[in-house]
mmCIF file of C-alpha atoms in Angstrom:
data_model
loop_
_atom_site.group_PDB
_atom_site.id
_atom_site.type_symbol
_atom_site.label_atom_id
_atom_site.label_comp_id
_atom_site.label_asym_id
_atom_site.label_seq_id
_atom_site.Cartn_x
_atom_site.Cartn_y
_atom_site.Cartn_z
ATOM 1 C CA ASP Q 1 -23.313 -21.989 13.271
ATOM 2 C CA GLN Q 2 -24.330 -19.188 11.071
ATOM 3 C CA GLN Q 3 -27.007 -17.368 12.679
ATOM 4 C CA VAL Q 4 -28.162 -14.745 9.738
ATOM 5 C CA LYS Q 5 -28.372 -16.344 6.501
ATOM 6 C CA GLN Q 6 -28.840 -15.377 2.655
ATOM 7 C CA ASN Q 7 -29.493 -18.142 0.372
ATOM 8 C CA SER Q 8 -29.422 -16.339 -2.838
ATOM 9 C CA PRO Q 9 -25.851 -15.301 -3.879
ATOM 10 C CA SER Q 10 -27.014 -13.622 -6.622
ATOM 11 C CA LEU Q 11 -30.485 -12.102 -8.097
ATOM 12 C CA SER Q 12 -30.917 -10.411 -11.672
ATOM 13 C CA VAL Q 13 -33.518 -8.157 -12.347
ATOM 14 C CA GLN Q 14 -34.308 -5.926 -15.360
ATOM 15 C CA GLU Q 15 -34.649 -2.346 -14.900
ATOM 16 C CA GLY Q 16 -38.207 -0.781 -13.533
ATOM 17 C CA ARG Q 17 -39.153 -4.212 -12.013
ATOM 18 C CA ILE Q 18 -39.305 -4.777 -8.195
ATOM 19 C CA SER Q 19 -35.932 -6.654 -6.605
ATOM 20 C CA ILE Q 20 -36.827 -8.669 -3.250
ATOM 21 C CA LEU Q 21 -33.847 -9.880 -1.506
ATOM 22 C CA ASN Q 22 -34.308 -12.722 1.633
ATOM 23 C CA CYS Q 23 -32.951 -13.304 4.803
ATOM 24 C CA ASP Q 24 -33.317 -15.776 7.532
ATOM 25 C CA TYR Q 25 -32.254 -15.864 11.005
ATOM 26 C CA THR Q 26 -32.169 -18.405 13.698
ATOM 27 C CA ASN Q 27 -31.659 -16.011 16.726
ATOM 28 C CA SER Q 28 -34.814 -15.104 18.421
ATOM 29 C CA MET Q 29 -32.833 -12.909 20.828
ATOM 30 C CA PHE Q 30 -32.203 -10.499 17.774
ATOM 31 C CA ASP Q 31 -34.510 -7.187 18.206
ATOM 32 C CA TYR Q 32 -32.829 -4.964 15.382
ATOM 33 C CA PHE Q 33 -32.188 -5.923 11.865
ATOM 34 C CA LEU Q 34 -30.176 -3.613 9.272
ATOM 35 C CA TRP Q 35 -29.862 -3.656 5.517
ATOM 36 C CA TYR Q 36 -26.368 -2.665 4.086
ATOM 37 C CA LYS Q 37 -25.664 -1.827 0.042
ATOM 38 C CA LYS Q 38 -21.626 -2.495 -0.919
ATOM 39 C CA TYR Q 39 -20.145 -1.628 -3.806
ATOM 40 C CA PRO Q 40 -17.039 -2.842 -4.624
ATOM 41 C CA ALA Q 41 -13.881 -1.131 -2.936
ATOM 42 C CA GLU Q 42 -16.122 0.511 -0.620
ATOM 43 C CA GLY Q 43 -17.174 -0.225 2.705
ATOM 44 C CA PRO Q 44 -20.855 -1.044 3.837
ATOM 45 C CA THR Q 45 -23.540 1.670 3.520
ATOM 46 C CA PHE Q 46 -26.566 1.739 5.557
ATOM 47 C CA LEU Q 47 -29.767 1.307 3.771
ATOM 48 C CA ILE Q 48 -32.557 0.726 6.067
ATOM 49 C CA SER Q 49 -33.889 -0.763 9.497
ATOM 50 C CA ILE Q 50 -36.486 -2.446 11.379
ATOM 51 C CA SER Q 51 -37.079 -3.477 14.952
ATOM 52 C CA SER Q 52 -38.581 -6.538 15.854
ATOM 53 C CA ILE Q 53 -41.663 -4.631 17.267
ATOM 54 C CA LYS Q 54 -42.732 -3.626 14.081
ATOM 55 C CA ASP Q 55 -43.271 -5.497 10.747
ATOM 56 C CA LYS Q 56 -42.450 -3.002 7.986
ATOM 57 C CA ASN Q 57 -40.446 0.257 7.612
ATOM 58 C CA GLU Q 58 -40.399 2.059 4.032
ATOM 59 C CA ASP Q 59 -37.983 4.346 3.155
ATOM 60 C CA GLY Q 60 -38.594 5.853 -0.472
ATOM 61 C CA ARG Q 61 -38.190 3.031 -2.735
ATOM 62 C CA PHE Q 62 -37.087 0.553 -0.300
ATOM 63 C CA THR Q 63 -39.265 -1.235 2.089
ATOM 64 C CA VAL Q 64 -38.210 -4.283 4.701
ATOM 65 C CA PHE Q 65 -40.600 -6.333 6.046
ATOM 66 C CA LEU Q 66 -40.403 -8.719 8.870
ATOM 67 C CA ASN Q 67 -41.562 -11.659 10.050
ATOM 68 C CA LYS Q 68 -40.833 -13.046 13.517
ATOM 69 C CA SER Q 69 -43.031 -16.109 13.717
ATOM 70 C CA ALA Q 70 -40.961 -17.635 10.479
ATOM 71 C CA LYS Q 71 -37.509 -15.251 11.511
ATOM 72 C CA HIS Q 72 -37.629 -14.218 7.615
ATOM 73 C CA LEU Q 73 -36.889 -10.664 6.626
ATOM 74 C CA SER Q 74 -37.154 -9.087 3.025
ATOM 75 C CA LEU Q 75 -36.013 -6.225 1.363
ATOM 76 C CA HIS Q 76 -37.743 -5.000 -1.540
ATOM 77 C CA ILE Q 77 -36.673 -2.228 -4.149
ATOM 78 C CA VAL Q 78 -39.013 -0.842 -6.450
ATOM 79 C CA PRO Q 79 -38.711 0.608 -9.357
ATOM 80 C CA SER Q 80 -35.383 -0.990 -9.288
ATOM 81 C CA GLN Q 81 -32.718 1.098 -11.271
ATOM 82 C CA PRO Q 82 -29.055 0.292 -12.279
ATOM 83 C CA GLY Q 83 -27.517 2.487 -9.287
ATOM 84 C CA ASP Q 84 -29.044 -0.437 -7.349
ATOM 85 C CA SER Q 85 -26.560 -3.193 -8.365
ATOM 86 C CA ALA Q 86 -24.112 -4.077 -5.571
ATOM 87 C CA VAL Q 87 -23.817 -6.372 -2.718
ATOM 88 C CA TYR Q 88 -26.588 -6.217 -0.514
ATOM 89 C CA PHE Q 89 -25.990 -7.816 3.133
ATOM 90 C CA CYS Q 90 -28.644 -8.515 6.227
ATOM 91 C CA ALA Q 91 -27.332 -7.839 9.976
ATOM 92 C CA ALA Q 92 -29.091 -8.496 12.812
ATOM 93 C CA ASN Q 93 -27.922 -7.064 16.487
ATOM 94 C CA GLU Q 94 -26.942 -9.197 19.213
ATOM 95 C CA GLY Q 95 -26.612 -6.613 21.841
ATOM 96 C CA ALA Q 96 -26.588 -2.883 20.399
ATOM 97 C CA GLN Q 97 -23.174 -3.033 19.495
ATOM 98 C CA LYS Q 98 -22.328 -6.611 17.972
ATOM 99 C CA LEU Q 99 -23.893 -6.787 13.878
ATOM 100 C CA VAL Q 100 -24.112 -10.050 12.892
ATOM 101 C CA PHE Q 101 -24.079 -10.102 8.895
ATOM 102 C CA GLY Q 102 -25.376 -12.652 6.318
ATOM 103 C CA GLN Q 103 -23.259 -13.738 3.396
ATOM 104 C CA GLY Q 104 -25.017 -11.623 1.269
ATOM 105 C CA THR Q 105 -26.565 -11.081 -2.199
ATOM 106 C CA ARG Q 106 -25.133 -9.706 -5.435
ATOM 107 C CA LEU Q 107 -27.804 -7.610 -6.877
ATOM 108 C CA THR Q 108 -27.859 -6.912 -10.915
ATOM 109 C CA ILE Q 109 -29.976 -4.816 -12.618
ATOM 110 C CA ASN Q 110 -30.346 -4.903 -16.172
ATOM 111 C CA PRO Q 111 -31.657 -2.496 -18.589
ATOM 112 C CA ASP M 1 -20.644 15.161 7.470
ATOM 113 C CA THR M 2 -21.588 11.080 7.649
ATOM 114 C CA GLU M 3 -18.228 10.060 6.603
ATOM 115 C CA VAL M 4 -15.851 7.690 8.369
ATOM 116 C CA THR M 5 -12.395 7.708 6.742
ATOM 117 C CA GLN M 6 -9.504 5.211 6.756
ATOM 118 C CA THR M 7 -5.891 5.237 5.975
ATOM 119 C CA PRO M 8 -3.803 4.066 4.002
ATOM 120 C CA LYS M 9 -6.460 2.037 1.490
ATOM 121 C CA HIS M 10 -3.848 -0.267 0.774
ATOM 122 C CA LEU M 11 -1.238 -1.728 2.459
ATOM 123 C CA VAL M 12 1.269 -4.731 1.529
ATOM 124 C CA MET M 13 3.589 -5.700 4.515
ATOM 125 C CA GLY M 14 5.881 -8.339 5.068
ATOM 126 C CA MET M 15 5.606 -10.546 8.288
ATOM 127 C CA THR M 16 8.073 -9.135 10.318
ATOM 128 C CA ASN M 17 6.859 -5.596 9.269
ATOM 129 C CA LYS M 18 4.599 -3.295 11.979
ATOM 130 C CA LYS M 19 2.454 -1.245 10.869
ATOM 131 C CA SER M 20 -0.856 0.595 11.881
ATOM 132 C CA LEU M 21 -4.333 1.386 10.355
ATOM 133 C CA LYS M 22 -6.395 4.678 11.243
ATOM 134 C CA CYS M 23 -9.713 5.635 11.055
ATOM 135 C CA GLU M 24 -11.060 8.729 11.609
ATOM 136 C CA GLN M 25 -14.815 10.314 12.114
ATOM 137 C CA HIS M 26 -16.407 13.802 13.131
ATOM 138 C CA MET M 27 -19.755 12.692 13.231
ATOM 139 C CA GLY M 28 -19.450 12.992 16.991
ATOM 140 C CA HIS M 29 -20.161 9.158 17.699
ATOM 141 C CA ARG M 30 -18.737 7.670 20.856
ATOM 142 C CA ALA M 31 -18.489 3.806 19.697
ATOM 143 C CA MET M 32 -15.799 2.751 17.320
ATOM 144 C CA TYR M 33 -15.640 -0.765 15.522
ATOM 145 C CA TRP M 34 -13.082 -2.629 13.733
ATOM 146 C CA TYR M 35 -14.240 -5.622 11.596
ATOM 147 C CA LYS M 36 -12.150 -8.126 9.299
ATOM 148 C CA GLN M 37 -13.962 -8.787 5.804
ATOM 149 C CA LYS M 38 -12.222 -11.719 3.785
ATOM 150 C CA ALA M 39 -13.463 -12.558 0.235
ATOM 151 C CA LYS M 40 -16.696 -13.228 -0.040
ATOM 152 C CA LYS M 41 -17.353 -13.189 3.050
ATOM 153 C CA PRO M 42 -19.322 -11.236 5.332
ATOM 154 C CA PRO M 43 -17.886 -8.409 7.890
ATOM 155 C CA GLU M 44 -16.753 -10.394 10.837
ATOM 156 C CA LEU M 45 -16.743 -8.332 14.224
ATOM 157 C CA MET M 46 -12.962 -7.780 15.917
ATOM 158 C CA PHE M 47 -13.107 -5.006 18.631
ATOM 159 C CA VAL M 48 -15.592 -2.669 19.922
ATOM 160 C CA TYR M 49 -14.960 0.852 21.810
ATOM 161 C CA SER M 50 -17.228 2.829 23.581
ATOM 162 C CA TYR M 51 -16.527 6.194 24.887
ATOM 163 C CA GLU M 52 -12.857 5.441 23.849
ATOM 164 C CA LYS M 53 -12.714 2.258 26.119
ATOM 165 C CA LEU M 54 -12.327 -0.865 24.722
ATOM 166 C CA SER M 55 -15.911 -2.748 25.459
ATOM 167 C CA ILE M 56 -15.587 -5.975 22.768
ATOM 168 C CA ASN M 57 -12.518 -8.129 21.771
ATOM 169 C CA GLU M 58 -14.002 -10.943 19.940
ATOM 170 C CA SER M 59 -10.824 -13.195 20.582
ATOM 171 C CA VAL M 60 -8.681 -11.690 18.016
ATOM 172 C CA PRO M 61 -4.954 -12.631 17.620
ATOM 173 C CA SER M 62 -2.470 -10.101 19.815
ATOM 174 C CA ARG M 63 -0.458 -9.470 16.713
ATOM 175 C CA PHE M 64 -3.568 -7.066 16.344
ATOM 176 C CA SER M 65 -3.750 -4.397 18.871
ATOM 177 C CA PRO M 66 -6.441 -1.806 18.833
ATOM 178 C CA GLU M 67 -5.918 1.440 20.507
ATOM 179 C CA CYS M 68 -8.636 4.520 20.760
ATOM 180 C CA PRO M 69 -6.482 7.934 21.297
ATOM 181 C CA ASN M 70 -9.528 10.058 21.201
ATOM 182 C CA SER M 71 -13.544 10.103 20.838
ATOM 183 C CA SER M 72 -13.013 10.674 16.679
ATOM 184 C CA LEU M 73 -9.525 8.340 16.117
ATOM 185 C CA LEU M 74 -9.271 4.353 16.098
ATOM 186 C CA ASN M 75 -6.126 2.623 15.176
ATOM 187 C CA LEU M 76 -5.194 -0.807 14.729
ATOM 188 C CA HIS M 77 -1.655 -1.708 15.127
ATOM 189 C CA LEU M 78 -0.406 -4.705 12.932
ATOM 190 C CA HIS M 79 2.864 -6.801 14.407
ATOM 191 C CA ALA M 80 4.087 -10.512 12.557
ATOM 192 C CA LEU M 81 0.997 -11.094 10.734
ATOM 193 C CA GLN M 82 0.531 -13.905 8.743
ATOM 194 C CA PRO M 83 -0.570 -13.891 4.814
ATOM 195 C CA GLU M 84 -4.054 -15.536 5.930
ATOM 196 C CA ASP M 85 -4.911 -11.952 8.112
ATOM 197 C CA SER M 86 -4.404 -10.488 4.391
ATOM 198 C CA ALA M 87 -8.137 -9.094 3.819
ATOM 199 C CA LEU M 88 -10.233 -6.127 4.096
ATOM 200 C CA TYR M 89 -10.383 -4.135 7.881
ATOM 201 C CA LEU M 90 -13.220 -1.799 7.847
ATOM 202 C CA CYS M 91 -13.866 0.443 10.682
ATOM 203 C CA ALA M 92 -17.419 1.456 11.685
ATOM 204 C CA SER M 93 -18.939 3.906 14.223
ATOM 205 C CA SER M 94 -22.185 4.430 15.705
ATOM 206 C CA GLN M 95 -23.638 7.222 17.976
ATOM 207 C CA ASP M 96 -23.064 5.440 21.135
ATOM 208 C CA SER M 97 -23.066 1.693 22.453
ATOM 209 C CA HIS M 98 -26.899 1.780 22.377
ATOM 210 C CA SER M 99 -27.336 2.711 18.464
ATOM 211 C CA TYR M 100 -27.708 0.030 16.141
ATOM 212 C CA GLU M 101 -27.040 2.090 13.128
ATOM 213 C CA GLN M 102 -23.277 1.432 12.587
ATOM 214 C CA TYR M 103 -21.891 3.726 9.547
ATOM 215 C CA PHE M 104 -18.519 2.044 7.771
ATOM 216 C CA GLY M 105 -15.646 3.658 6.226
ATOM 217 C CA PRO M 106 -14.035 2.267 2.811
ATOM 218 C CA GLY M 107 -11.938 -0.195 4.124
ATOM 219 C CA THR M 108 -7.952 -0.878 4.080
ATOM 220 C CA ARG M 109 -7.303 -3.563 2.054
ATOM 221 C CA LEU M 110 -4.218 -5.411 3.849
ATOM 222 C CA THR M 111 -1.602 -8.152 1.886
ATOM 223 C CA VAL M 112 0.780 -9.551 3.824
ATOM 224 C CA THR M 113 3.712 -11.478 1.973
#
């Protein structure tokens, strides 16, 4: 049973516009959520995180929103840049040591 | 320095071979992890070491044998693998076992023939 789901395998956005990546989870015990970005032939790179006690965290062009009642989080990238083209993984912590990843969303930024 | 390094980048091995994957970090992190990632799938946790002791084994077959010689190094010894073990093997580290953010290496692409 998949506890972290990213229902959109791919997303295409025009350069300069907002990219919104979505993630749903089923385990109400998750208390920390992270977004990772992955380029081909590289390991995932930590992007931004949010604790379950918050509903928003912002870092430059990246903002993560958490809706605990809906068990939903989203990553907003604005403005989108060509270098943002990558696979984005949502992850949740089941205990501090164990990350559970979603399936990933491939983001393509078009010039 | 926020880098986790892994060697080799690529490895091809037969089912009777013995090989090892190596991971190194110099961030002073005390927790290290092995993940396996198949094509178009998310990374899946295999092992966790905390303060050089194995703390989590996700029911991984014994043909995979982890080792943590010191706080900076993590090895994964491979023996009698199957073709279905072909995957990207990722190493990660975090400040300690209570830290949520994990930092990943580039991975070793393993092919078992």
